[in-house]
């Protein structure tokens, strides 16, 4: 196991040395007779990958264009006569509904005006009835006051008459009693 660790460490050291060799600024790589530095290789790789990506995108757009061109060429417009018929029926119904709504609105306006007239008539009538009732109550009060005055006057006169009659009766009784007492033989 210790030997395996030594082998792994040796391999890591070899890789580090190779990386230093290729990572230095002075490293030059020769490909097909041309010499490139790592920076030039990176730029070349980026340029080639961008060109390839652009070509792939162009190809995909062209493929979509061809597909859409084929679909447009094969397009058959649908028969919309049924839709147009239904729209005509809907427009006719809409017109009828609008007319019916207008008629209802006018009828409601007329009903409201008529109800306002009836309400005003009822209000006038109730005010007139209230005035008449107030007048009748006033007349009844006046009559009650008059009757009360007459009753009180009659009661006073009656009381005076009763009082006077009572006094007269008492005097007559007193005289008769006195006569009877004065002359005990005259009462039989």
Short mmCIF file of C-alpha atoms in Angstrom, two decimals:
data_model
loop_
_atom_site.label_atom_id
_atom_site.label_comp_id
_atom_site.label_asym_id
_atom_site.label_seq_id
_atom_site.Cartn_x
_atom_site.Cartn_y
_atom_site.Cartn_z
CA UNK A 1 0.00 0.00 0.00
CA UNK A 2 2.90 2.32 0.70
CA UNK A 3 4.28 1.53 -2.78
CA UNK A 4 0.98 2.54 -4.36
CA UNK A 5 1.10 5.88 -2.55
CA UNK A 6 4.70 6.41 -3.80
CA UNK A 7 3.61 5.60 -7.37
CA UNK A 8 0.70 8.02 -7.16
CA UNK A 9 2.93 10.75 -5.75
CA UNK A 10 5.44 10.15 -8.53
CA UNK A 11 2.74 10.41 -11.16
CA UNK A 12 1.45 13.68 -9.61
CA UNK A 13 4.97 15.10 -9.70
CA UNK A 14 5.30 14.12 -13.39
CA UNK A 15 2.00 15.79 -14.23
CA UNK A 16 2.99 18.98 -12.41
CA UNK A 17 6.26 19.12 -14.32
CA UNK A 18 4.44 18.66 -17.64
CA UNK A 19 1.89 21.36 -16.71
CA UNK A 20 4.70 23.79 -15.88
CA UNK A 21 6.27 23.05 -19.22
CA UNK A 22 3.06 23.84 -21.12
CA UNK A 23 1.90 26.69 -18.86
CA UNK A 24 4.94 28.89 -19.22
CA UNK A 25 4.84 32.00 -21.42
CA UNK A 26 7.61 30.73 -23.57
CA UNK A 27 5.90 27.49 -24.49
CA UNK A 28 5.33 27.06 -28.19
CA UNK A 29 3.23 24.27 -29.67
CA UNK A 30 3.77 23.25 -33.30
CA UNK A 31 0.76 22.03 -35.25
CA UNK A 32 1.03 21.24 -38.94
CA UNK A 33 4.17 23.32 -39.33
CA UNK A 34 2.71 26.32 -37.61
CA UNK A 35 3.81 27.40 -34.13
CA UNK A 36 1.27 28.58 -31.60
CA UNK A 37 1.50 29.92 -28.06
CA UNK A 38 -1.18 28.82 -25.58
CA UNK A 39 -2.86 32.28 -25.80
CA UNK A 40 -3.05 32.05 -29.60
CA UNK A 41 -4.49 28.54 -29.30
CA UNK A 42 -7.18 29.82 -26.90
CA UNK A 43 -8.11 32.66 -29.28
CA UNK A 44 -8.15 30.28 -32.25
CA UNK A 45 -10.28 27.77 -30.33
CA UNK A 46 -12.72 30.53 -29.29
CA UNK A 47 -12.90 31.81 -32.88
CA UNK A 48 -13.48 28.35 -34.35
CA UNK A 49 -16.15 27.47 -31.73
CA UNK A 50 -17.94 30.80 -32.35
CA UNK A 51 -17.92 30.25 -36.11
CA UNK A 52 -19.19 26.69 -35.68
CA UNK A 53 -21.93 27.87 -33.24
CA UNK A 54 -22.97 30.62 -35.69
CA UNK A 55 -23.12 28.12 -38.56
CA UNK A 56 -25.20 25.73 -36.45
CA UNK A 57 -27.63 28.53 -35.46
CA UNK A 58 -27.89 29.63 -39.10
CA UNK A 59 -28.62 26.06 -40.14
CA UNK A 60 -31.36 25.74 -37.51
CA UNK A 61 -32.97 29.05 -38.57
CA UNK A 62 -32.82 27.99 -42.22
CA UNK A 63 -34.37 24.62 -41.34
CA UNK A 64 -37.21 26.38 -39.44
CA UNK A 65 -37.65 28.78 -42.36
CA UNK A 66 -37.98 25.91 -44.81
CA UNK A 67 -40.51 24.18 -42.52
CA UNK A 68 -42.62 27.35 -42.21
CA UNK A 69 -42.37 27.95 -45.97
CA UNK A 70 -43.72 24.46 -46.57
CA UNK A 71 -46.54 24.93 -44.04
CA UNK A 72 -47.50 28.30 -45.56
CA UNK A 73 -47.54 26.78 -49.04
CA UNK A 74 -49.77 23.92 -47.87
CA UNK A 75 -52.11 26.20 -45.82
CA UNK A 76 -55.79 25.97 -46.69
CA UNK A 77 -58.01 28.61 -45.15
CA UNK A 78 -60.87 27.12 -43.14
CA UNK A 79 -64.51 27.50 -44.17
CA UNK A 80 -65.86 30.25 -41.93
CA UNK A 81 -69.36 30.50 -43.36
CA UNK A 82 -70.87 28.84 -40.28
CA UNK A 83 -69.02 31.25 -38.04
CA UNK A 84 -70.27 34.20 -40.10
CA UNK A 85 -73.83 32.86 -39.89
CA UNK A 86 -73.55 32.54 -36.13
CA UNK A 87 -72.12 36.06 -35.89
CA UNK A 88 -75.05 37.37 -37.94
CA UNK A 89 -77.50 35.64 -35.57
CA UNK A 90 -75.64 37.04 -32.56
CA UNK A 91 -75.69 40.55 -34.03
CA UNK A 92 -79.43 40.22 -34.75
CA UNK A 93 -80.08 39.01 -31.20
CA UNK A 94 -77.91 41.78 -29.84
CA UNK A 95 -79.92 44.34 -31.79
CA UNK A 96 -83.20 42.87 -30.53
CA UNK A 97 -81.87 42.82 -26.98
CA UNK A 98 -80.78 46.44 -27.30
CA UNK A 99 -84.24 47.45 -28.58
CA UNK A 100 -85.94 45.47 -25.82
CA UNK A 101 -83.70 47.08 -23.20
CA UNK A 102 -84.47 50.54 -24.60
CA UNK A 103 -88.22 49.77 -24.43
CA UNK A 104 -87.89 48.57 -20.84
CA UNK A 105 -85.94 51.71 -19.95
CA UNK A 106 -88.63 53.94 -21.48
CA UNK A 107 -91.40 51.98 -19.74
CA UNK A 108 -89.58 52.31 -16.43
CA UNK A 109 -89.18 56.05 -16.94
CA UNK A 110 -92.92 56.38 -17.63
CA UNK A 111 -93.75 54.23 -14.59
CA UNK A 112 -91.47 56.34 -12.41
CA UNK A 113 -93.07 59.55 -13.67
CA UNK A 114 -96.55 58.13 -13.05
CA UNK A 115 -95.54 57.01 -9.54
CA UNK A 116 -94.08 60.44 -8.83
CA UNK A 117 -97.42 61.98 -9.87
CA UNK A 118 -99.35 59.55 -7.68
CA UNK A 119 -96.97 60.24 -4.80
CA UNK A 120 -97.41 63.99 -5.16
CA UNK A 121 -101.20 63.57 -5.26
CA UNK A 122 -101.11 61.39 -2.14
CA UNK A 123 -98.85 63.89 -0.39
CA UNK A 124 -101.17 66.78 -1.25
CA UNK A 125 -104.19 64.75 -0.16
CA UNK A 126 -102.54 63.72 3.11
CA UNK A 127 -101.49 67.32 3.82
CA UNK A 128 -105.04 68.50 3.12
CA UNK A 129 -106.44 65.72 5.33
CA UNK A 130 -103.98 66.68 8.07
CA UNK A 131 -105.07 70.32 7.83
CA UNK A 132 -108.75 69.31 7.96
CA UNK A 133 -108.07 66.98 10.90
CA UNK A 134 -106.22 69.78 12.73
CA UNK A 135 -109.13 72.14 12.04
CA UNK A 136 -111.64 69.53 13.25
CA UNK A 137 -109.59 68.92 16.42
CA UNK A 138 -109.45 72.67 17.03
CA UNK A 139 -113.22 72.95 16.56
CA UNK A 140 -113.84 70.02 18.91
CA UNK A 141 -111.55 71.59 21.53
CA UNK A 142 -113.42 74.86 21.24
CA UNK A 143 -116.75 73.03 21.57
CA UNK A 144 -115.44 71.06 24.57
CA UNK A 145 -114.28 74.29 26.21
CA UNK A 146 -117.65 75.87 25.49
CA UNK A 147 -119.52 72.85 26.87
CA UNK A 148 -117.24 72.83 29.91
CA UNK A 149 -117.91 76.51 30.52
CA UNK A 150 -121.62 75.98 30.11
CA UNK A 151 -121.49 72.92 32.36
CA UNK A 152 -119.51 74.78 35.00
CA UNK A 153 -121.90 77.72 34.76
CA UNK A 154 -124.91 75.40 34.96
CA UNK A 155 -123.31 73.54 37.85
CA UNK A 156 -122.68 76.78 39.69
CA UNK A 157 -126.24 77.94 39.05
CA UNK A 158 -127.58 74.55 40.08
CA UNK A 159 -125.41 74.56 43.18
CA UNK A 160 -126.60 78.03 44.02
CA UNK A 161 -130.21 77.00 43.37
CA UNK A 162 -129.77 73.82 45.44
CA UNK A 163 -128.07 75.79 48.16
CA UNK A 164 -130.83 78.37 48.08
CA UNK A 165 -133.53 75.66 48.00
CA UNK A 166 -131.78 73.84 50.83
CA UNK A 167 -131.66 77.02 52.90
CA UNK A 168 -135.32 77.73 52.15
CA UNK A 169 -136.21 74.16 53.08
CA UNK A 170 -134.17 74.41 56.27
CA UNK A 171 -135.92 77.67 57.17
CA UNK A 172 -139.30 76.17 56.46
CA UNK A 173 -138.41 73.12 58.54
CA UNK A 174 -137.01 75.23 61.31
CA UNK A 175 -140.21 77.32 61.36
CA UNK A 176 -142.40 74.26 61.38
CA UNK A 177 -140.31 72.67 64.10
CA UNK A 178 -140.41 75.89 66.04
CA UNK A 179 -144.17 76.16 65.64
CA UNK A 180 -144.58 72.63 66.66
CA UNK A 181 -142.47 73.19 69.70
CA UNK A 182 -144.22 76.41 70.52
CA UNK A 183 -147.57 74.87 70.22
CA UNK A 184 -147.38 71.16 70.93
CA UNK A 185 -151.12 70.71 70.63
CA UNK A 186 -151.51 72.11 67.16
CA UNK A 187 -149.58 69.20 65.57
CA UNK A 188 -151.75 66.32 65.22
#
